[in-house]
mmCIF file of C-alpha atoms and ligand atoms in Angstrom:
data_model
loop_
_atom_site.group_PDB
_atom_site.id
_atom_site.type_symbol
_atom_site.label_atom_id
_atom_site.label_comp_id
_atom_site.label_asym_id
_atom_site.label_seq_id
_atom_site.Cartn_x
_atom_site.Cartn_y
_atom_site.Cartn_z
ATOM 1 C CA UNK A 1 -76.546 5.364 40.400
ATOM 2 C CA UNK A 2 -73.496 6.278 42.738
ATOM 3 C CA UNK A 3 -71.174 9.094 42.249
ATOM 4 C CA UNK A 4 -68.322 6.384 41.504
ATOM 5 C CA UNK A 5 -70.158 4.088 39.007
ATOM 6 C CA UNK A 6 -69.279 4.600 35.260
ATOM 7 C CA UNK A 7 -72.018 5.378 32.838
ATOM 8 C CA UNK A 8 -72.097 4.929 28.760
ATOM 9 C CA UNK A 9 -71.912 7.865 26.596
ATOM 10 C CA UNK A 10 -71.345 8.861 23.153
ATOM 11 C CA UNK A 11 -68.314 11.199 23.256
ATOM 12 C CA UNK A 12 -66.950 13.501 20.525
ATOM 13 C CA UNK A 13 -63.447 14.284 20.873
ATOM 14 C CA UNK A 14 -60.899 15.839 18.455
ATOM 15 C CA UNK A 15 -57.566 14.509 17.675
ATOM 16 C CA UNK A 16 -54.721 16.478 16.085
ATOM 17 C CA UNK A 17 -52.695 15.396 13.388
ATOM 18 C CA UNK A 18 -49.042 16.161 12.666
ATOM 19 C CA UNK A 19 -49.928 19.219 10.774
ATOM 20 C CA UNK A 20 -51.846 20.453 13.770
ATOM 21 C CA UNK A 21 -55.144 20.188 12.228
ATOM 22 C CA UNK A 22 -58.052 18.774 14.511
ATOM 23 C CA UNK A 23 -60.253 15.904 13.514
ATOM 24 C CA UNK A 24 -63.483 15.457 15.534
ATOM 25 C CA UNK A 25 -64.714 11.820 15.849
ATOM 26 C CA UNK A 26 -67.315 10.024 18.227
ATOM 27 C CA UNK A 27 -67.084 6.788 20.195
ATOM 28 C CA UNK A 28 -68.963 4.942 22.725
ATOM 29 C CA UNK A 29 -67.210 5.496 26.037
ATOM 30 C CA UNK A 30 -67.441 4.693 29.727
ATOM 31 C CA UNK A 31 -67.281 7.807 31.902
ATOM 32 C CA UNK A 32 -68.048 8.855 35.327
ATOM 33 C CA UNK A 33 -69.641 11.634 37.263
ATOM 34 C CA UNK A 34 -66.300 13.671 37.457
ATOM 35 C CA UNK A 35 -66.610 14.018 33.630
ATOM 36 C CA UNK A 36 -70.056 15.945 33.759
ATOM 37 C CA UNK A 37 -70.133 19.638 33.539
ATOM 38 C CA UNK A 38 -71.530 21.883 35.928
ATOM 39 C CA UNK A 39 -75.322 22.172 36.319
ATOM 40 C CA UNK A 40 -77.979 22.375 38.993
ATOM 41 C CA UNK A 41 -79.829 19.221 37.949
ATOM 42 C CA UNK A 42 -78.557 15.630 37.669
ATOM 43 C CA UNK A 43 -80.716 13.408 35.350
ATOM 44 C CA UNK A 44 -80.918 9.888 34.997
ATOM 45 C CA UNK A 45 -81.498 9.891 31.220
ATOM 46 C CA UNK A 46 -83.942 7.435 29.680
ATOM 47 C CA UNK A 47 -84.228 8.523 26.050
ATOM 48 C CA UNK A 48 -82.624 10.795 23.537
ATOM 49 C CA UNK A 49 -82.982 11.081 19.810
ATOM 50 C CA UNK A 50 -81.278 11.335 16.619
ATOM 51 C CA UNK A 51 -81.709 14.748 14.838
ATOM 52 C CA UNK A 52 -79.854 16.285 11.747
ATOM 53 C CA UNK A 53 -77.388 17.942 14.142
ATOM 54 C CA UNK A 54 -76.767 14.751 16.041
ATOM 55 C CA UNK A 55 -76.006 13.201 12.589
ATOM 56 C CA UNK A 56 -73.333 15.874 11.861
ATOM 57 C CA UNK A 57 -71.805 15.589 15.515
ATOM 58 C CA UNK A 58 -71.728 11.800 15.694
ATOM 59 C CA UNK A 59 -70.075 11.690 12.150
ATOM 60 C CA UNK A 60 -67.291 14.282 13.179
ATOM 61 C CA UNK A 61 -68.759 17.051 10.813
ATOM 62 C CA UNK A 62 -67.998 20.644 11.941
ATOM 63 C CA UNK A 63 -70.375 23.103 13.095
ATOM 64 C CA UNK A 64 -72.201 21.296 16.263
ATOM 65 C CA UNK A 65 -69.894 20.494 18.804
ATOM 66 C CA UNK A 66 -68.029 23.587 19.937
ATOM 67 C CA UNK A 67 -65.997 22.130 22.978
ATOM 68 C CA UNK A 68 -63.936 18.809 23.392
ATOM 69 C CA UNK A 69 -64.468 16.213 24.717
ATOM 70 C CA UNK A 70 -68.286 16.451 24.569
ATOM 71 C CA UNK A 71 -71.187 13.990 25.166
ATOM 72 C CA UNK A 72 -73.422 14.250 21.691
ATOM 73 C CA UNK A 73 -77.256 14.791 21.780
ATOM 74 C CA UNK A 74 -79.253 17.564 21.662
ATOM 75 C CA UNK A 75 -82.246 15.988 23.335
ATOM 76 C CA UNK A 76 -82.699 14.220 26.605
ATOM 77 C CA UNK A 77 -85.750 12.856 28.499
ATOM 78 C CA UNK A 78 -85.294 11.464 32.034
ATOM 79 C CA UNK A 79 -85.685 11.692 35.817
ATOM 80 C CA UNK A 80 -84.099 14.131 38.105
ATOM 81 C CA UNK A 81 -81.967 12.286 40.654
ATOM 82 C CA UNK A 82 -80.549 15.386 42.240
ATOM 83 C CA UNK A 83 -81.452 19.114 42.327
ATOM 84 C CA UNK A 84 -80.156 22.476 43.693
ATOM 85 C CA UNK A 85 -82.892 24.187 41.766
ATOM 86 C CA UNK A 86 -85.924 24.596 43.725
ATOM 87 C CA UNK A 87 -88.018 24.102 40.617
ATOM 88 C CA UNK A 88 -87.136 20.379 40.217
ATOM 89 C CA UNK A 89 -87.102 17.572 42.737
ATOM 90 C CA UNK A 90 -85.728 13.806 42.454
ATOM 91 C CA UNK A 91 -88.389 11.870 40.736
ATOM 92 C CA UNK A 92 -89.558 14.629 38.319
ATOM 93 C CA UNK A 93 -89.623 13.306 34.521
ATOM 94 C CA UNK A 94 -87.884 16.224 32.646
ATOM 95 C CA UNK A 95 -87.362 17.345 28.848
ATOM 96 C CA UNK A 96 -84.568 19.138 27.431
ATOM 97 C CA UNK A 97 -84.220 20.354 23.905
ATOM 98 C CA UNK A 98 -81.165 22.316 22.680
ATOM 99 C CA UNK A 99 -80.256 25.219 25.020
ATOM 100 C CA UNK A 100 -76.635 24.188 24.214
ATOM 101 C CA UNK A 101 -77.080 20.326 25.009
ATOM 102 C CA UNK A 102 -74.582 18.283 22.658
ATOM 103 C CA UNK A 103 -73.223 21.633 21.321
ATOM 104 C CA UNK A 104 -71.381 23.484 24.314
ATOM 105 C CA UNK A 105 -72.739 21.435 27.176
ATOM 106 C CA UNK A 106 -72.583 17.510 27.566
ATOM 107 C CA UNK A 107 -75.567 16.046 25.734
ATOM 108 C CA UNK A 108 -78.334 13.472 25.992
ATOM 109 C CA UNK A 109 -76.560 10.391 24.343
ATOM 110 C CA UNK A 110 -75.664 9.079 27.563
ATOM 111 C CA UNK A 111 -77.091 7.346 30.643
ATOM 112 C CA UNK A 112 -76.552 10.358 32.664
ATOM 113 C CA UNK A 113 -76.634 14.169 32.536
ATOM 114 C CA UNK A 114 -76.021 17.238 34.674
ATOM 115 C CA UNK A 115 -77.713 20.283 33.228
ATOM 116 C CA UNK A 116 -78.918 23.821 34.137
ATOM 117 C CA UNK A 117 -82.471 23.837 35.554
ATOM 118 C CA UNK A 118 -83.709 26.875 33.372
ATOM 119 C CA UNK A 119 -84.416 25.180 30.149
ATOM 120 C CA UNK A 120 -86.040 21.964 31.510
ATOM 121 C CA UNK A 121 -89.688 21.290 30.748
ATOM 122 C CA UNK A 122 -91.795 18.916 32.892
ATOM 123 C CA UNK A 123 -93.156 16.008 30.970
ATOM 124 C CA UNK A 124 -96.791 16.934 29.923
ATOM 125 C CA UNK A 125 -99.624 14.634 31.225
ATOM 126 C CA UNK A 126 -100.623 11.803 28.809
ATOM 127 C CA UNK A 127 -97.350 11.737 27.022
ATOM 128 C CA UNK A 128 -94.761 9.341 27.769
ATOM 129 C CA UNK A 129 -90.915 9.746 28.185
ATOM 130 C CA UNK A 130 -90.320 7.838 25.024
ATOM 131 C CA UNK A 131 -92.955 9.804 23.123
ATOM 132 C CA UNK A 132 -91.400 12.898 24.281
ATOM 133 C CA UNK A 133 -88.160 11.909 23.175
ATOM 134 C CA UNK A 134 -89.694 10.715 19.735
ATOM 135 C CA UNK A 135 -90.999 14.420 19.522
ATOM 136 C CA UNK A 136 -87.479 15.846 20.387
ATOM 137 C CA UNK A 137 -85.950 18.972 19.146
ATOM 138 C CA UNK A 138 -87.413 18.133 15.766
ATOM 139 C CA UNK A 139 -91.139 17.958 16.816
ATOM 140 C CA UNK A 140 -90.382 20.789 19.081
ATOM 141 C CA UNK A 141 -89.196 22.929 16.300
ATOM 142 C CA UNK A 142 -92.208 21.985 14.054
ATOM 143 C CA UNK A 143 -94.508 23.115 16.860
ATOM 144 C CA UNK A 144 -92.445 26.361 17.200
ATOM 145 C CA UNK A 145 -93.114 26.731 13.620
ATOM 146 C CA UNK A 146 -96.726 26.271 13.910
ATOM 147 C CA UNK A 147 -97.026 28.756 16.908
ATOM 148 C CA UNK A 148 -95.158 31.270 14.652
ATOM 149 C CA UNK A 149 -97.762 31.030 11.948
ATOM 150 C CA UNK A 150 -100.462 31.296 14.529
ATOM 151 C CA UNK A 151 -99.040 34.535 15.934
ATOM 152 C CA UNK A 152 -98.816 35.829 12.642
ATOM 153 C CA UNK A 153 -102.529 35.182 12.074
ATOM 154 C CA UNK A 154 -102.421 32.184 9.749
ATOM 155 C CA UNK A 155 -105.629 30.056 10.282
ATOM 156 C CA UNK A 156 -106.901 26.840 8.459
ATOM 157 C CA UNK A 157 -109.090 29.088 6.192
ATOM 158 C CA UNK A 158 -106.343 30.963 4.800
ATOM 159 C CA UNK A 159 -105.658 28.447 2.150
ATOM 160 C CA UNK A 160 -103.138 25.727 1.225
ATOM 161 C CA UNK A 161 -99.925 25.153 3.545
ATOM 162 C CA UNK A 162 -96.638 23.789 2.057
ATOM 163 C CA UNK A 163 -94.227 21.875 4.124
ATOM 164 C CA UNK A 164 -90.672 20.986 2.728
ATOM 165 C CA UNK A 165 -88.477 18.229 3.855
ATOM 166 C CA UNK A 166 -91.637 16.412 4.788
ATOM 167 C CA UNK A 167 -90.520 12.983 5.503
ATOM 168 C CA UNK A 168 -87.803 14.312 7.897
ATOM 169 C CA UNK A 169 -88.148 14.794 11.544
ATOM 170 C CA UNK A 170 -89.368 18.592 11.606
ATOM 171 C CA UNK A 171 -91.294 17.864 8.120
ATOM 172 C CA UNK A 172 -93.277 14.862 9.547
ATOM 173 C CA UNK A 173 -94.319 16.358 12.820
ATOM 174 C CA UNK A 174 -95.285 19.678 11.112
ATOM 175 C CA UNK A 175 -97.506 17.566 8.656
ATOM 176 C CA UNK A 176 -99.200 15.867 11.401
ATOM 177 C CA UNK A 177 -99.747 18.780 13.845
ATOM 178 C CA UNK A 178 -100.970 21.127 10.862
ATOM 179 C CA UNK A 179 -103.171 18.613 9.452
ATOM 180 C CA UNK A 180 -104.809 17.803 12.873
ATOM 181 C CA UNK A 181 -105.526 21.690 13.211
ATOM 182 C CA UNK A 182 -107.439 21.490 10.012
ATOM 183 C CA UNK A 183 -104.780 22.831 7.535
ATOM 184 C CA UNK A 184 -104.842 21.559 4.059
ATOM 185 C CA UNK A 185 -101.108 20.395 3.993
ATOM 186 C CA UNK A 186 -99.101 19.903 0.747
ATOM 187 C CA UNK A 187 -96.017 17.889 1.751
ATOM 188 C CA UNK A 188 -92.749 18.153 -0.499
ATOM 189 C CA UNK A 189 -90.547 15.364 -0.569
ATOM 190 C CA UNK A 190 -87.800 13.603 -2.602
ATOM 191 C CA UNK A 191 -89.382 10.237 -1.963
ATOM 192 C CA UNK A 192 -92.891 10.497 -3.526
ATOM 193 C CA UNK A 193 -93.140 6.919 -4.343
ATOM 194 C CA UNK A 194 -91.611 5.468 -1.447
ATOM 195 C CA UNK A 195 -93.022 7.595 1.351
ATOM 196 C CA UNK A 196 -96.166 9.439 -0.336
ATOM 197 C CA UNK A 197 -98.505 7.112 1.527
ATOM 198 C CA UNK A 198 -96.698 7.935 4.705
ATOM 199 C CA UNK A 199 -97.474 11.331 4.303
ATOM 200 C CA UNK A 200 -100.921 11.018 3.464
ATOM 201 C CA UNK A 201 -101.357 8.871 6.581
ATOM 202 C CA UNK A 202 -100.122 11.872 8.438
ATOM 203 C CA UNK A 203 -102.701 13.943 6.939
ATOM 204 C CA UNK A 204 -101.237 15.767 3.707
ATOM 205 C CA UNK A 205 -103.869 16.315 1.174
ATOM 206 C CA UNK A 206 -101.293 16.204 -1.583
ATOM 207 C CA UNK A 207 -97.797 15.143 -2.012
ATOM 208 C CA UNK A 208 -95.256 17.421 -3.928
ATOM 209 C CA UNK A 209 -92.057 16.199 -5.609
ATOM 210 C CA UNK A 210 -89.195 18.350 -4.214
ATOM 211 C CA UNK A 211 -87.514 18.258 -7.586
ATOM 212 C CA UNK A 212 -90.129 20.987 -8.702
ATOM 213 C CA UNK A 213 -88.628 23.305 -5.826
ATOM 214 C CA UNK A 214 -84.838 22.266 -5.993
ATOM 215 C CA UNK A 215 -83.679 24.306 -8.915
ATOM 216 C CA UNK A 216 -83.453 28.008 -9.326
ATOM 217 C CA UNK A 217 -86.705 29.569 -10.415
ATOM 218 C CA UNK A 218 -88.280 33.029 -11.261
ATOM 219 C CA UNK A 219 -88.335 35.448 -8.250
ATOM 220 C CA UNK A 220 -92.060 35.636 -8.467
ATOM 221 C CA UNK A 221 -94.177 32.421 -9.462
ATOM 222 C CA UNK A 222 -97.843 31.161 -9.554
ATOM 223 C CA UNK A 223 -99.186 32.165 -5.938
ATOM 224 C CA UNK A 224 -99.918 28.762 -4.380
ATOM 225 C CA UNK A 225 -99.300 28.899 -0.592
ATOM 226 C CA UNK A 226 -101.017 30.754 2.405
ATOM 227 C CA UNK A 227 -98.093 29.789 4.466
ATOM 228 C CA UNK A 228 -95.207 27.220 4.322
ATOM 229 C CA UNK A 229 -92.867 25.571 7.042
ATOM 230 C CA UNK A 230 -89.538 25.150 5.730
ATOM 231 C CA UNK A 231 -86.664 23.036 7.097
ATOM 232 C CA UNK A 232 -84.633 22.764 3.596
ATOM 233 C CA UNK A 233 -83.343 26.351 3.075
ATOM 234 C CA UNK A 234 -81.420 27.447 -0.133
ATOM 235 C CA UNK A 235 -83.078 27.232 -3.692
ATOM 236 C CA UNK A 236 -86.303 25.321 -2.098
ATOM 237 C CA UNK A 237 -86.738 28.209 0.229
ATOM 238 C CA UNK A 238 -86.181 30.863 -2.271
ATOM 239 C CA UNK A 239 -88.809 28.948 -4.718
ATOM 240 C CA UNK A 240 -91.293 28.666 -1.778
ATOM 241 C CA UNK A 241 -91.144 32.427 -1.133
ATOM 242 C CA UNK A 242 -91.582 32.824 -4.865
ATOM 243 C CA UNK A 243 -94.734 30.713 -4.753
ATOM 244 C CA UNK A 244 -96.241 32.192 -1.487
ATOM 245 C CA UNK A 245 -99.403 34.168 -1.898
ATOM 246 C CA UNK A 246 -100.083 37.841 -1.201
ATOM 247 C CA UNK A 247 -99.685 38.589 2.607
ATOM 248 C CA UNK A 248 -98.320 34.828 3.359
ATOM 249 C CA UNK A 249 -96.022 33.618 5.798
ATOM 250 C CA UNK A 250 -93.042 31.156 5.544
ATOM 251 C CA UNK A 251 -91.127 29.938 8.500
ATOM 252 C CA UNK A 252 -87.464 28.987 8.112
ATOM 253 C CA UNK A 253 -85.574 26.664 10.528
ATOM 254 C CA UNK A 254 -83.350 24.384 8.653
ATOM 255 C CA UNK A 255 -80.447 23.993 6.007
ATOM 256 C CA UNK A 256 -81.078 20.373 4.604
ATOM 257 C CA UNK A 257 -80.484 21.677 1.033
ATOM 258 C CA UNK A 258 -77.988 24.427 2.268
ATOM 259 C CA UNK A 259 -77.534 27.520 4.188
ATOM 260 C CA UNK A 260 -77.648 29.941 1.260
ATOM 261 C CA UNK A 261 -80.791 31.699 0.312
ATOM 262 C CA UNK A 262 -80.713 32.747 -3.458
ATOM 263 C CA UNK A 263 -83.617 34.685 -3.394
ATOM 264 C CA UNK A 264 -84.678 38.434 -4.490
ATOM 265 C CA UNK A 265 -86.756 40.835 -2.495
ATOM 266 C CA UNK A 266 -89.687 40.575 -4.866
ATOM 267 C CA UNK A 267 -92.019 38.345 -2.712
ATOM 268 C CA UNK A 268 -91.440 40.512 0.265
ATOM 269 C CA UNK A 269 -91.943 44.026 -1.578
ATOM 270 C CA UNK A 270 -94.519 43.028 -4.358
ATOM 271 C CA UNK A 271 -96.450 40.361 -2.303
ATOM 272 C CA UNK A 272 -95.949 41.269 1.283
ATOM 273 C CA UNK A 273 -94.657 37.941 2.325
ATOM 274 C CA UNK A 274 -92.975 37.489 5.683
ATOM 275 C CA UNK A 275 -90.103 35.108 6.348
ATOM 276 C CA UNK A 276 -90.121 33.947 10.071
ATOM 277 C CA UNK A 277 -87.101 32.484 11.709
ATOM 278 C CA UNK A 278 -87.384 29.769 14.032
ATOM 279 C CA UNK A 279 -84.593 28.896 16.584
ATOM 280 C CA UNK A 280 -85.289 26.005 19.098
ATOM 281 C CA UNK A 281 -81.955 26.308 20.771
ATOM 282 C CA UNK A 282 -82.493 29.663 22.392
ATOM 283 C CA UNK A 283 -86.261 29.260 22.826
ATOM 284 C CA UNK A 284 -86.996 31.108 26.109
ATOM 285 C CA UNK A 285 -88.718 29.094 28.798
ATOM 286 C CA UNK A 286 -92.388 30.414 28.532
ATOM 287 C CA UNK A 287 -92.125 29.483 24.649
ATOM 288 C CA UNK A 288 -90.935 25.920 25.516
ATOM 289 C CA UNK A 289 -93.648 25.337 28.026
ATOM 290 C CA UNK A 290 -96.306 26.723 25.426
ATOM 291 C CA UNK A 291 -94.774 24.554 22.678
ATOM 292 C CA UNK A 292 -95.002 21.312 24.829
ATOM 293 C CA UNK A 293 -98.438 21.771 26.171
ATOM 294 C CA UNK A 294 -99.468 22.275 22.586
ATOM 295 C CA UNK A 295 -97.465 19.243 21.547
ATOM 296 C CA UNK A 296 -99.394 17.122 24.409
ATOM 297 C CA UNK A 297 -102.764 18.396 23.034
ATOM 298 C CA UNK A 298 -102.425 18.687 19.290
ATOM 299 C CA UNK A 299 -100.169 15.696 18.190
ATOM 300 C CA UNK A 300 -101.752 12.234 17.502
ATOM 301 C CA UNK A 301 -99.615 9.937 19.879
ATOM 302 C CA UNK A 302 -100.704 7.037 17.795
ATOM 303 C CA UNK A 303 -99.274 8.560 14.711
ATOM 304 C CA UNK A 304 -96.171 9.762 16.456
ATOM 305 C CA UNK A 305 -95.647 6.085 17.630
ATOM 306 C CA UNK A 306 -95.954 5.088 13.902
ATOM 307 C CA UNK A 307 -93.466 7.509 12.573
ATOM 308 C CA UNK A 308 -91.009 6.450 15.443
ATOM 309 C CA UNK A 309 -88.204 4.051 15.323
ATOM 310 C CA UNK A 310 -86.355 2.929 18.405
ATOM 311 C CA UNK A 311 -82.691 2.244 18.809
ATOM 312 C CA UNK A 312 -80.032 1.504 21.294
ATOM 313 C CA UNK A 313 -77.133 3.653 22.232
ATOM 314 C CA UNK A 314 -74.432 2.131 20.002
ATOM 315 C CA UNK A 315 -76.882 2.095 17.028
ATOM 316 C CA UNK A 316 -76.759 5.819 17.192
ATOM 317 C CA UNK A 317 -73.372 5.715 14.690
ATOM 318 C CA UNK A 318 -75.209 3.973 12.229
ATOM 319 C CA UNK A 319 -78.487 6.135 12.490
ATOM 320 C CA UNK A 320 -76.197 9.452 12.307
ATOM 321 C CA UNK A 321 -75.099 8.358 8.894
ATOM 322 C CA UNK A 322 -78.511 7.372 7.933
ATOM 323 C CA UNK A 323 -79.972 10.902 8.839
ATOM 324 C CA UNK A 324 -76.971 12.722 6.706
ATOM 325 C CA UNK A 325 -77.622 10.333 3.752
ATOM 326 C CA UNK A 326 -81.406 10.997 3.774
ATOM 327 C CA UNK A 327 -82.092 7.198 4.420
ATOM 328 C CA UNK A 328 -84.304 7.864 7.715
ATOM 329 C CA UNK A 329 -87.605 9.170 7.760
ATOM 330 C CA UNK A 330 -89.921 10.267 10.540
ATOM 331 C CA UNK A 331 -88.166 10.220 14.221
ATOM 332 C CA UNK A 332 -85.285 7.812 15.622
ATOM 333 C CA UNK A 333 -85.782 7.654 19.557
ATOM 334 C CA UNK A 334 -82.461 6.286 21.259
ATOM 335 C CA UNK A 335 -83.097 3.991 24.404
ATOM 336 C CA UNK A 336 -79.871 5.083 26.238
ATOM 337 C CA UNK A 337 -80.037 2.082 28.416
ATOM 338 C CA UNK A 338 -80.163 -0.450 25.545
HETATM 339 N N1 NAP B 401 -83.657 26.144 13.849
HETATM 340 C C1 NAP B 401 -83.741 25.208 14.525
HETATM 341 O O1 NAP B 401 -83.906 25.367 15.980
HETATM 342 C C2 NAP B 401 -83.868 23.815 14.153
HETATM 343 C C3 NAP B 401 -84.432 22.762 15.029
HETATM 344 C C4 NAP B 401 -84.378 21.373 14.441
HETATM 345 C C5 NAP B 401 -84.000 21.210 13.163
HETATM 346 N N2 NAP B 401 -83.215 22.374 12.445
HETATM 347 C C6 NAP B 401 -82.666 21.809 11.146
HETATM 348 O O2 NAP B 401 -83.959 21.660 10.317
HETATM 349 C C7 NAP B 401 -83.491 20.704 9.375
HETATM 350 C C8 NAP B 401 -84.097 19.561 9.424
HETATM 351 O O3 NAP B 401 -84.054 18.766 10.460
HETATM 352 P P1 NAP B 401 -84.414 17.354 10.762
HETATM 353 O O4 NAP B 401 -83.923 16.798 12.201
HETATM 354 O O5 NAP B 401 -85.949 17.268 10.493
HETATM 355 O O6 NAP B 401 -83.698 16.584 9.790
HETATM 356 P P2 NAP B 401 -84.089 15.131 8.757
HETATM 357 O O7 NAP B 401 -85.103 14.308 9.650
HETATM 358 O O8 NAP B 401 -82.785 14.939 8.062
HETATM 359 O O9 NAP B 401 -85.155 15.861 7.660
HETATM 360 C C9 NAP B 401 -84.661 16.877 6.719
HETATM 361 C C10 NAP B 401 -85.364 16.226 5.475
HETATM 362 O O10 NAP B 401 -85.164 17.129 4.529
HETATM 363 C C11 NAP B 401 -85.178 16.665 3.075
HETATM 364 N N3 NAP B 401 -83.811 16.952 2.518
HETATM 365 C C12 NAP B 401 -82.668 16.325 2.687
HETATM 366 N N4 NAP B 401 -81.819 16.811 1.989
HETATM 367 C C13 NAP B 401 -82.242 17.485 0.935
HETATM 368 C C14 NAP B 401 -81.880 18.346 -0.141
HETATM 369 N N5 NAP B 401 -80.590 18.161 -0.521
HETATM 370 N N6 NAP B 401 -82.789 19.068 -0.877
HETATM 371 C C15 NAP B 401 -83.839 19.021 -0.368
HETATM 372 N N7 NAP B 401 -84.522 18.426 0.620
HETATM 373 C C16 NAP B 401 -83.512 17.715 1.227
HETATM 374 C C17 NAP B 401 -85.488 15.284 3.447
HETATM 375 O O11 NAP B 401 -86.826 15.092 3.364
HETATM 376 P P3 NAP B 401 -87.623 14.253 1.934
HETATM 377 O O12 NAP B 401 -86.786 12.935 1.785
HETATM 378 O O13 NAP B 401 -88.956 14.243 2.330
HETATM 379 O O14 NAP B 401 -87.353 15.201 0.834
HETATM 380 C C18 NAP B 401 -85.041 15.009 4.750
HETATM 381 O O15 NAP B 401 -85.893 13.811 5.472
HETATM 382 C C19 NAP B 401 -81.695 20.593 9.493
HETATM 383 O O16 NAP B 401 -81.070 21.587 8.727
HETATM 384 C C20 NAP B 401 -81.750 20.845 10.839
HETATM 385 O O17 NAP B 401 -80.507 21.293 11.265
HETATM 386 C C21 NAP B 401 -83.159 23.402 12.856
#
């Protein structure tokens, strides 16, 4: 594509009302190369995806887009067109998750991107560009959570593992990866009847109604979990901590229920439970490469295809509403050329 050629992008911009208050909103625009920000690598984007954060940005909710106007999309997978970074040459297929994409730097919901070379990861062998986008930030974060548990020494023989928000993007891939590694995974969901079979197909040995975790509970409860992967936060995470066994580990990456944590110190001081934070956005390059290498070997790509739904760029608006309303499950890939 030449420098003068326009390309499609979902752009979040802010309009100011008479009282001076700003209102972000997103629209499908045609922009050109002059619109792009500085970066060493120009990428012809093939796929992006819809994560919870993309839902917030595209629907104009605060907290994700930090500069305006901004191309949305915290993920991209595409082919390098031009590069002044010696690590990347035209023709390379690259993945970028987070690292400010769609937050402070123009994102992946566009046919073209110009980005820094440092957080790019080469597409691992055996996985397609579409599958890498299906993994996206959600799957990358699920793998970071699994790696955090492994670094803590948690192994399948430690006991049962709980995954919350299990039908979501992070949750679905955490269930699939942990089950494939031999963990006995209990999957917590608000959609037991509708999606219980889906979770069992991903490998869950049991499905837990999230209502049992969603209301305030005692500081210490019956010890059930050797470890847990939580993407829900709030009361749910407090209850998960209260149900974790002596010496257990819980990862926290999300806030689907809320960003608060109404817990006590009891699980920490009486049961030696550890809470492990997971941040995909700032993940350093070696950790990105390690996580993507493990995604390529540990994730059943047939299952990934089954939990993936594909949409075109313009459908992102509908999908953004859907992910915030809790109507989606699994992963939604965006073919930005469609
Ligand atoms: N720290 C990081 O780097 C990082 C990276 C990726 C994502 N995240 C965060 O992780 C969370 C999940 O992201 P995602 O992309 O997987 O989103 P998602 O696909 O929307 O999944 C979230 C899931 O949480 C459950 N849920 C939604 N509302 C809930 C509520 N009020 N109470 C309890 N459970 C609720 C739902 O699962 P069920 O229907 O099965 O109950 C939903 O599918 C988000 O908060 C996101 O911002 C953080």
